[in-house]
Short mmCIF file of C-alpha atoms in Angstrom, two decimals:
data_model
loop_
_atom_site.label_atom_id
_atom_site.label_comp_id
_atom_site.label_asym_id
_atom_site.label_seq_id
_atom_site.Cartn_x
_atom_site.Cartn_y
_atom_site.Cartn_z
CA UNK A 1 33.85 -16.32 -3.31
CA UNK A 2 36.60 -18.90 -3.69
CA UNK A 3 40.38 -17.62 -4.41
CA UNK A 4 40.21 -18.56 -7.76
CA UNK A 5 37.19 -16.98 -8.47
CA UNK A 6 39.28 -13.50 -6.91
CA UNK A 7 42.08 -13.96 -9.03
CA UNK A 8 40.40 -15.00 -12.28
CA UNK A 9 38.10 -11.44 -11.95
CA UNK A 10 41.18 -9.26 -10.73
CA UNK A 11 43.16 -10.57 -14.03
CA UNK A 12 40.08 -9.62 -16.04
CA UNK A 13 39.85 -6.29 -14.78
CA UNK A 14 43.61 -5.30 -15.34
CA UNK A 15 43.42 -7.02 -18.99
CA UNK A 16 40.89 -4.88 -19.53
CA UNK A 17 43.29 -2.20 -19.02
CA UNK A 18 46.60 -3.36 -21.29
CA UNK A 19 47.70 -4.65 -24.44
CA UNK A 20 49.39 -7.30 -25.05
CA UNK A 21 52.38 -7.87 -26.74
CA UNK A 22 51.94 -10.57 -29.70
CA UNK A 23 55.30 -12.04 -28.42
CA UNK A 24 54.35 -12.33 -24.63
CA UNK A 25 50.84 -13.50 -25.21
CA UNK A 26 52.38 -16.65 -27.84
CA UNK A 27 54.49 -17.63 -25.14
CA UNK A 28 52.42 -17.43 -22.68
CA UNK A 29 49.64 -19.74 -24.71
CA UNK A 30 52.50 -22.06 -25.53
CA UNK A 31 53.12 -22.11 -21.90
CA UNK A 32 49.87 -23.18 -21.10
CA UNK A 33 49.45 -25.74 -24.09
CA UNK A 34 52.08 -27.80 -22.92
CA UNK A 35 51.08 -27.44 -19.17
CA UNK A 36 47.73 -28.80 -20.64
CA UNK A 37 49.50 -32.00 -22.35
CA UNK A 38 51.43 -32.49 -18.96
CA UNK A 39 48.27 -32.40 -16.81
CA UNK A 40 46.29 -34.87 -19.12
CA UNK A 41 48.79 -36.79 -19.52
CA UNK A 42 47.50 -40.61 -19.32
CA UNK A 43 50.63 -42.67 -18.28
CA UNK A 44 52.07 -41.61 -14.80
CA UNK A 45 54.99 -40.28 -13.88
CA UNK A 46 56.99 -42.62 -11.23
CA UNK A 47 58.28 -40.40 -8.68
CA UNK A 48 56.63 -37.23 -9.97
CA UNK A 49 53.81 -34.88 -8.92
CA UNK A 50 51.63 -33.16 -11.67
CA UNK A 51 53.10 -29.98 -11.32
CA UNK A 52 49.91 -27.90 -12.44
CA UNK A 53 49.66 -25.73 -9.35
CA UNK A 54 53.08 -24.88 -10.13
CA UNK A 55 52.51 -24.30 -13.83
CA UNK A 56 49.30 -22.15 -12.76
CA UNK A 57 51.72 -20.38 -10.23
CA UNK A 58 54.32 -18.94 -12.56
CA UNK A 59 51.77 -18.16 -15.61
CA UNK A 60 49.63 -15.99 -12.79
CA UNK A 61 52.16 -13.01 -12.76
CA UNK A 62 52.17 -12.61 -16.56
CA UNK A 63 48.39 -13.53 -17.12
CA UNK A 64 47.61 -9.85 -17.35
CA UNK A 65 49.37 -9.77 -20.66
CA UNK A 66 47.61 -12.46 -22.10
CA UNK A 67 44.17 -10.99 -22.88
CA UNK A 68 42.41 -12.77 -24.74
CA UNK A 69 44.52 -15.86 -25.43
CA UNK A 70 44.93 -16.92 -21.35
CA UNK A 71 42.05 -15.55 -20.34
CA UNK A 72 40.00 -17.04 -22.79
CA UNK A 73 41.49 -20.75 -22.52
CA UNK A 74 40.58 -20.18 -18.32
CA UNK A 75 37.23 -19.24 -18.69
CA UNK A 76 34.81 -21.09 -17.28
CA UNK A 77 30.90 -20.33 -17.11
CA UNK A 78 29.41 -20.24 -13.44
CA UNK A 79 25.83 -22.19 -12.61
CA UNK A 80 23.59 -22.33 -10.05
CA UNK A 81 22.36 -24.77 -8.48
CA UNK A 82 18.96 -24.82 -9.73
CA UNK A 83 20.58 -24.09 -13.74
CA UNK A 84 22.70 -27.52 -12.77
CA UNK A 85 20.04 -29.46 -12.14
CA UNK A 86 18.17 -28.79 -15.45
CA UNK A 87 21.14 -28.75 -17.23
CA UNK A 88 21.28 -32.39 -19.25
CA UNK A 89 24.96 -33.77 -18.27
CA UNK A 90 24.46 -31.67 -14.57
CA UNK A 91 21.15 -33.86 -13.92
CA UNK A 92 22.76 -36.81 -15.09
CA UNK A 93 25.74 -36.53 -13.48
CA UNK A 94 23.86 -36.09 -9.85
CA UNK A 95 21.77 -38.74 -10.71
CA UNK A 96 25.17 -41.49 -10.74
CA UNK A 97 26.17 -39.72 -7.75
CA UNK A 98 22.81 -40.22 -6.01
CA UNK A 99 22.54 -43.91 -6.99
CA UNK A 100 26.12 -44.41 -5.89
CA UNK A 101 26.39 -42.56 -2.75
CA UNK A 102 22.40 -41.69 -1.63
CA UNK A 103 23.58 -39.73 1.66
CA UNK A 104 24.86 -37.00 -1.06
CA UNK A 105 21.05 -36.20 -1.48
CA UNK A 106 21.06 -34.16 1.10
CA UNK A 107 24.50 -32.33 0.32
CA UNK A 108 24.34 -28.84 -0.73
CA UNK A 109 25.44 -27.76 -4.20
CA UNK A 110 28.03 -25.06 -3.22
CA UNK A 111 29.74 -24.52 -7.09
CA UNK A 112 29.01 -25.45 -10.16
CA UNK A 113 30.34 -24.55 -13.72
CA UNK A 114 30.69 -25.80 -17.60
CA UNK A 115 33.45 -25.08 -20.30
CA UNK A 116 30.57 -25.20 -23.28
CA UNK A 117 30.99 -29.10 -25.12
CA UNK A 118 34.15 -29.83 -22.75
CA UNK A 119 33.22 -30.44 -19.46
CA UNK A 120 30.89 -29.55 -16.61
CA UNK A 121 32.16 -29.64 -13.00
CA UNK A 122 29.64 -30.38 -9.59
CA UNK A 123 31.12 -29.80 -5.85
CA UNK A 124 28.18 -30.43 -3.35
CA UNK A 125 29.15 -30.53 0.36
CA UNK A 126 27.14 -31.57 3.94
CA UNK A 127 25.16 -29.00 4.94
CA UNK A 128 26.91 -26.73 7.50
CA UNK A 129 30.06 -26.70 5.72
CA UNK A 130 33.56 -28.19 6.68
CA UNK A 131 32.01 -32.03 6.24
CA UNK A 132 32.24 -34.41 3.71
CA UNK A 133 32.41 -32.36 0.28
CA UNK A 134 32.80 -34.35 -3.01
CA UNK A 135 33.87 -32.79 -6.80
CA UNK A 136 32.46 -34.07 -10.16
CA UNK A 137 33.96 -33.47 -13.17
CA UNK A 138 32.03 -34.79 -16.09
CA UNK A 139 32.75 -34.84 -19.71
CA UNK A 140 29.75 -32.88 -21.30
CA UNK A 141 30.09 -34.48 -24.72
CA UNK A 142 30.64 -38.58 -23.38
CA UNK A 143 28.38 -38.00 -20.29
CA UNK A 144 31.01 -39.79 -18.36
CA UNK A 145 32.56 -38.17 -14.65
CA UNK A 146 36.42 -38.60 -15.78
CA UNK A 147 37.16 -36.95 -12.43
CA UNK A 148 36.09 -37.00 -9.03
CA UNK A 149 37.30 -35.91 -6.02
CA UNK A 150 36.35 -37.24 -2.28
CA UNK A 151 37.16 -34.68 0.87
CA UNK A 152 37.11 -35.29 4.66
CA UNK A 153 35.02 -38.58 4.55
CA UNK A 154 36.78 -40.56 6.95
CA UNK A 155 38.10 -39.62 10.65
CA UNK A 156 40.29 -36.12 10.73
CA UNK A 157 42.06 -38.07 13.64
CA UNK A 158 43.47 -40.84 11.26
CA UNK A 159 44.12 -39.41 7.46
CA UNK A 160 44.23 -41.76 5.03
CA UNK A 161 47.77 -41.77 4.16
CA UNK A 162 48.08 -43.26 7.53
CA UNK A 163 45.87 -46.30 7.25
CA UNK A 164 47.79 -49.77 6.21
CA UNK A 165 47.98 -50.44 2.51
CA UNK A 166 45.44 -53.44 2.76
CA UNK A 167 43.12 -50.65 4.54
CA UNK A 168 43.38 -48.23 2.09
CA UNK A 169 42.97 -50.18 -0.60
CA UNK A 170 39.80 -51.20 0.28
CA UNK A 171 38.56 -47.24 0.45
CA UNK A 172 39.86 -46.45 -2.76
CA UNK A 173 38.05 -50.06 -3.90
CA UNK A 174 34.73 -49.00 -2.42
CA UNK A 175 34.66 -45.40 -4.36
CA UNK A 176 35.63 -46.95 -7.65
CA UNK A 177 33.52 -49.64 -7.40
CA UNK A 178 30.64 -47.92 -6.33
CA UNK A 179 30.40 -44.94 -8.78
CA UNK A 180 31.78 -47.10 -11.75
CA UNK A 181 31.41 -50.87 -10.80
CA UNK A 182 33.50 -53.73 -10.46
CA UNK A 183 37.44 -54.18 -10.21
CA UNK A 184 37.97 -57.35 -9.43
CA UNK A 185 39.68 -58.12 -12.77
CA UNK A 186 42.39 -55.12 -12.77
CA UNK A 187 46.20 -55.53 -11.31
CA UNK A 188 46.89 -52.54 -8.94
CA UNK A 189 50.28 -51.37 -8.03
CA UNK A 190 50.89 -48.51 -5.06
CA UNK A 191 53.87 -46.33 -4.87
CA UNK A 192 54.37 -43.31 -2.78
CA UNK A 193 55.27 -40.14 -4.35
CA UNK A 194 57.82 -37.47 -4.20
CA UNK A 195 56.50 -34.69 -2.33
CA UNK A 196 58.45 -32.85 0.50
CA UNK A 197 55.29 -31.22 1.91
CA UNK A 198 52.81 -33.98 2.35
CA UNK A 199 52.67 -37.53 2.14
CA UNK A 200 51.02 -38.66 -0.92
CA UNK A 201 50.39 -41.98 -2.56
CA UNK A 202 49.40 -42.93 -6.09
CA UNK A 203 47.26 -45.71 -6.92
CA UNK A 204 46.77 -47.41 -10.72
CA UNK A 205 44.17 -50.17 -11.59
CA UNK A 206 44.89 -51.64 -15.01
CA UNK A 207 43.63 -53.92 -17.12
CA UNK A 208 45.94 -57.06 -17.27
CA UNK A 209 48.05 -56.61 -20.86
CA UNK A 210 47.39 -52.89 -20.87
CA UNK A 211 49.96 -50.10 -21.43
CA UNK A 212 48.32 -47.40 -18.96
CA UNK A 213 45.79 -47.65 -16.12
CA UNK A 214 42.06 -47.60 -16.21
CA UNK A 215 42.11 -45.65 -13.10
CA UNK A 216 44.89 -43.17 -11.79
CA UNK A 217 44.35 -42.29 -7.74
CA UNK A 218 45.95 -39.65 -5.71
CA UNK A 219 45.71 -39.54 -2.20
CA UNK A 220 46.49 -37.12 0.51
CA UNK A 221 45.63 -36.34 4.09
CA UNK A 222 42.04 -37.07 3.91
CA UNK A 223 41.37 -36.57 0.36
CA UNK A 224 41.26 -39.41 -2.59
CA UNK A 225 41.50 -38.09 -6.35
CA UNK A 226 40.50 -40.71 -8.74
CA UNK A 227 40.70 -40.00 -12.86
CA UNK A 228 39.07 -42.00 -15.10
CA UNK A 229 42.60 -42.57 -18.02
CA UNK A 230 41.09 -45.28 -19.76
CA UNK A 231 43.19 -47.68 -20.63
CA UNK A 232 44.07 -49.63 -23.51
CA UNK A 233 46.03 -52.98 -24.44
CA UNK A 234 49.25 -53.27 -25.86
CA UNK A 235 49.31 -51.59 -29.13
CA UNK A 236 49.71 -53.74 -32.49
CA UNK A 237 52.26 -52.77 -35.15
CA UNK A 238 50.54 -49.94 -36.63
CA UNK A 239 50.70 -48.12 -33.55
CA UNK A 240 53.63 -46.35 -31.29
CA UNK A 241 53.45 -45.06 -27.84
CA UNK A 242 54.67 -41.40 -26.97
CA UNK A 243 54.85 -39.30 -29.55
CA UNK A 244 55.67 -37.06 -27.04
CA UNK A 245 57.39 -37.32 -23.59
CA UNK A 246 57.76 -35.71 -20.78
CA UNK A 247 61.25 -35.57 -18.56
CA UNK A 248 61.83 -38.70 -20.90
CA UNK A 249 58.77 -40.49 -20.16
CA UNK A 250 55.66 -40.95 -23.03
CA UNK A 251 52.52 -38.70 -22.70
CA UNK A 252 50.08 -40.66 -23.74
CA UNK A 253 47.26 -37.62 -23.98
CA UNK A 254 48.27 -37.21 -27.37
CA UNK A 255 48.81 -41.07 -28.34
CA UNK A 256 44.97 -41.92 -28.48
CA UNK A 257 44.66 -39.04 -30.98
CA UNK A 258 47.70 -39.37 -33.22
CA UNK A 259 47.79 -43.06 -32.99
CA UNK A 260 44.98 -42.98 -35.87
CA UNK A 261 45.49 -44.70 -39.52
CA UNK A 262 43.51 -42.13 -41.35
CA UNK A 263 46.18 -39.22 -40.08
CA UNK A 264 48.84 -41.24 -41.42
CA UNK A 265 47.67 -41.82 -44.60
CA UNK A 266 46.54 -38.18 -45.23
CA UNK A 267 50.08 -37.77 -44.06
CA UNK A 268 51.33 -40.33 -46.42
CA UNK A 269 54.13 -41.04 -42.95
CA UNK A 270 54.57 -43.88 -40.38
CA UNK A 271 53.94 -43.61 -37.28
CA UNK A 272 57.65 -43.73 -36.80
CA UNK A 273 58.13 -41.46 -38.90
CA UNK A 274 55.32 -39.14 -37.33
CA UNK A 275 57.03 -39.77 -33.96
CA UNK A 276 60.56 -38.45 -35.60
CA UNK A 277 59.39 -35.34 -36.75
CA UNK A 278 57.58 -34.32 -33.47
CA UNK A 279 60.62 -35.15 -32.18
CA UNK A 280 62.41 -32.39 -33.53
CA UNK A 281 60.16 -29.73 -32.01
CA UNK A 282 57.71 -29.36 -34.96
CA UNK A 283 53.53 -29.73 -34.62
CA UNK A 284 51.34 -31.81 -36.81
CA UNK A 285 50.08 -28.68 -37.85
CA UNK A 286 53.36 -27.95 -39.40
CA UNK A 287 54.51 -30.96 -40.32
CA UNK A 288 51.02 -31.35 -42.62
CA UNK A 289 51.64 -27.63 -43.94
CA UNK A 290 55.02 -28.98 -45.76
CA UNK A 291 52.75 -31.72 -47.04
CA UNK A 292 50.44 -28.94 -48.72
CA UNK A 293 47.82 -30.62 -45.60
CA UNK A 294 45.48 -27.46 -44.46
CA UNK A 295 45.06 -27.59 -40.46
CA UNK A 296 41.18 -28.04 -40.87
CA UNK A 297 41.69 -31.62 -42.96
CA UNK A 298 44.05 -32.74 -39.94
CA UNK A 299 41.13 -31.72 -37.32
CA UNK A 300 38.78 -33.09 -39.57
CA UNK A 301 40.26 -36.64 -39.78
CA UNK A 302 41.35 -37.19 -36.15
CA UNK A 303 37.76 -35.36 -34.92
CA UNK A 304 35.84 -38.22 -37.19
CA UNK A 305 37.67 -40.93 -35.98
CA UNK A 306 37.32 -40.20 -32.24
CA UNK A 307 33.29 -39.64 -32.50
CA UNK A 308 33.27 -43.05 -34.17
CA UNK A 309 35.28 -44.77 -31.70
CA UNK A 310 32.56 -42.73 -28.71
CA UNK A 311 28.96 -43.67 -31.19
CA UNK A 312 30.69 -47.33 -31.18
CA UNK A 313 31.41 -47.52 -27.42
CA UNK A 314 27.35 -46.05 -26.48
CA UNK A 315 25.92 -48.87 -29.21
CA UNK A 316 28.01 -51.12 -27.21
CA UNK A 317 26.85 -50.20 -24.01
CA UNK A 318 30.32 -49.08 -22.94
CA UNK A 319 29.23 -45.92 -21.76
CA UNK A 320 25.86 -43.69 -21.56
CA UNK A 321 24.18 -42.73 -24.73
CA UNK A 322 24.23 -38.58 -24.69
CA UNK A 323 21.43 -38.53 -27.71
CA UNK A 324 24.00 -35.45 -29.21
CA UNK A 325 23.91 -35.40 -33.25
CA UNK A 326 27.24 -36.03 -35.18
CA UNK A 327 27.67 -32.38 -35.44
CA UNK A 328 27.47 -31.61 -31.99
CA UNK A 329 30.38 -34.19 -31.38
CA UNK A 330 32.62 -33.39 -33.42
CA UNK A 331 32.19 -29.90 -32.23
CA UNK A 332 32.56 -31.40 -28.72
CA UNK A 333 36.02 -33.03 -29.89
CA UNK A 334 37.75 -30.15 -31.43
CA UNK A 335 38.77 -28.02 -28.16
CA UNK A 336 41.13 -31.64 -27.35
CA UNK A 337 42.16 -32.28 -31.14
CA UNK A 338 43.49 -28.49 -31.55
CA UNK A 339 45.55 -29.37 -28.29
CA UNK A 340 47.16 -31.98 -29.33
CA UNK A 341 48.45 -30.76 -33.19
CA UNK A 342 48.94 -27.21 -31.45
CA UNK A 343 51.11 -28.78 -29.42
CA UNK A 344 55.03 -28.46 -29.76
CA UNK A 345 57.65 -30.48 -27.77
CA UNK A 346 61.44 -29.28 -26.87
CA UNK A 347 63.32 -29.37 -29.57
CA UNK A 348 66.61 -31.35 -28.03
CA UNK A 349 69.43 -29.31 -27.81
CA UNK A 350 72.46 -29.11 -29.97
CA UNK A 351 75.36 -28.96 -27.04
#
């Protein structure tokens, strides 16, 4: 049983056992919420490591008091390795990784879990342990792996972070390439980051014109993190990036969901003007309350809008058709909508 696993069931034993205090357990959520928006966010942060494993660090003290609202948002579902392999997105997600990488045939499935309609993770490793392992997290409603994460697959006597620039490069080329095909066309800059305790490196492959990367890569030791952001090219008129920030930068999580003409006009604001109020350390929930807006037309609007932009992008062969009904993806969409118009920034301060 992994560490996590012993902490998550030790916090829901002792929750069992208290009640929480409405104040504590609001912070605490609003704690997590923005540690959520900082994790996803889609535009790097030059000089900066994600700090989730700090985030995670200082919540873990308190998460006792948070029963249900913690524990619920951290629950995942455990499967086995046979329930994985019948499961639709598992099966297809092992499938790309088989047709990618066919030596991972053989690997062993060693964990395996789904958040229902979010996302459902893989980690298979050589048999015998302590070899090559390699981590798939796939987004259950898209059917595409937005994450994955390669361990110990080149020499322990040489980590990666020691190989030239040219030479690592061309690792980090060969696992994008091969599990999501070619990148000749996108610019890549390389920077090393900020971290005191091990030398890591962040990659970025963008499109050329585009305001984020496609792909985001983290390397460490012998370990190469790739996330699938997206990308997208410079926004028109109608559009504004960060409508919120983080240590002064944009977060552009929230941007591909706010950044939507129907919100504004059920609004009746700007974007500008959207971008001003959030400013001041309001949510869109709030901000559409003092327009008599209920939360559910907000969700509805932004939720409808982001399944037509995913049934466009499967007619168009953009990515894998996952046969769900309308219904089922909208349902799929709401966990990440309530997330973002949940979401409150720092109000600035008056000194």
């Amino acid at each position: 049983m992994t560490i996590e696993h012993k902490i998550r069931e030790h916090l829901h034993h002792e929750a069992e056992k208290m009640d929480c205090p409405p104040a504590i357990s609001k912070r605490i959520e609003q704690s997590y919420s923005k540690y959520l928006l900082r994790k996803r966010s889609q535009k790097p942060m030059k000089k900066r490591m994600i700090a989730g494993i700090v985030a995670t660090a200082i919540l873990i003290p308190t998460a006792a008091f948070a029963a249900p609202t913690l524990i619920d948002m951290l629950t995942r579902t455990p499967m086995t390795a046979e329930q994985i392999k019948t499961d639709k997105v598992g099966k297809a997600t092992l499938e790309k990784l088989y047709r990618a990488f066919p030596e991972t045939k053989s690997f062993e499935i060693i964990e395996a879990s789904a958040v229902q309609g979010v996302q459902t993770s893989i980690i298979l490793q050589e048999k015998g342990g302590g070899g090559k392992k390699i981590t798939l997290h796939t987004n259950s409603a898209t059917g595409e792996i937005e994450h994955i994460i390669q361990e110990n697959w080149e020499s322990r006597e040489k980590p990666l972070t020691d190989l030239t620039d040219l030479e690592l490069k061309s690792k980090v080329d060969h696992l994008i390439s091969t599990l999501y095909g070619s990148i000749e066309a996108y610019e890549f800059t390389m920077e090393q980051m900020e971290n005191p305790d091990q030398k890591t490196l962040m990659l970025n492959y963008a499109q050329k014109g585009s305001e984020r990367p496609v792909y985001q890569v983290m390397v460490q030791d012998n370990t190469i993190s790739v996330s699938v952001i997206g990308g997208e090219t410079a926004s028109s008129n109608s559009k504004v990036e960060g409508f919120f920030s983080t240590d002064g930068l944009p977060d552009y999580f929230a941007d591909a969901y706010l950044n939507d003409e129907k919100l504004f006009s059920l609004l009746n604001m700007s974007p500008s003007e959207l971008k001003q109020e959030l400013a001041k350390g309001k949510s869109v929930v709030e901000i559409a309350a003092a327009k008599n807006v209920s939360k559910q037309q907000v969700i509805d609007v932004i939720a409808k809008t982001q399944v037509d932009l995913q049934i466009e992008a499967e007619r168009n062969g953009e990515i894998p058709n996952n046969n769900l009904s309308y219904e089922q993806l909208l349902k799929a969409i709401e966990p990440k909508v309530l997330q973002v118009i949940d979401y409150k920034a720092e109000a600035p301060s008056n000194k």
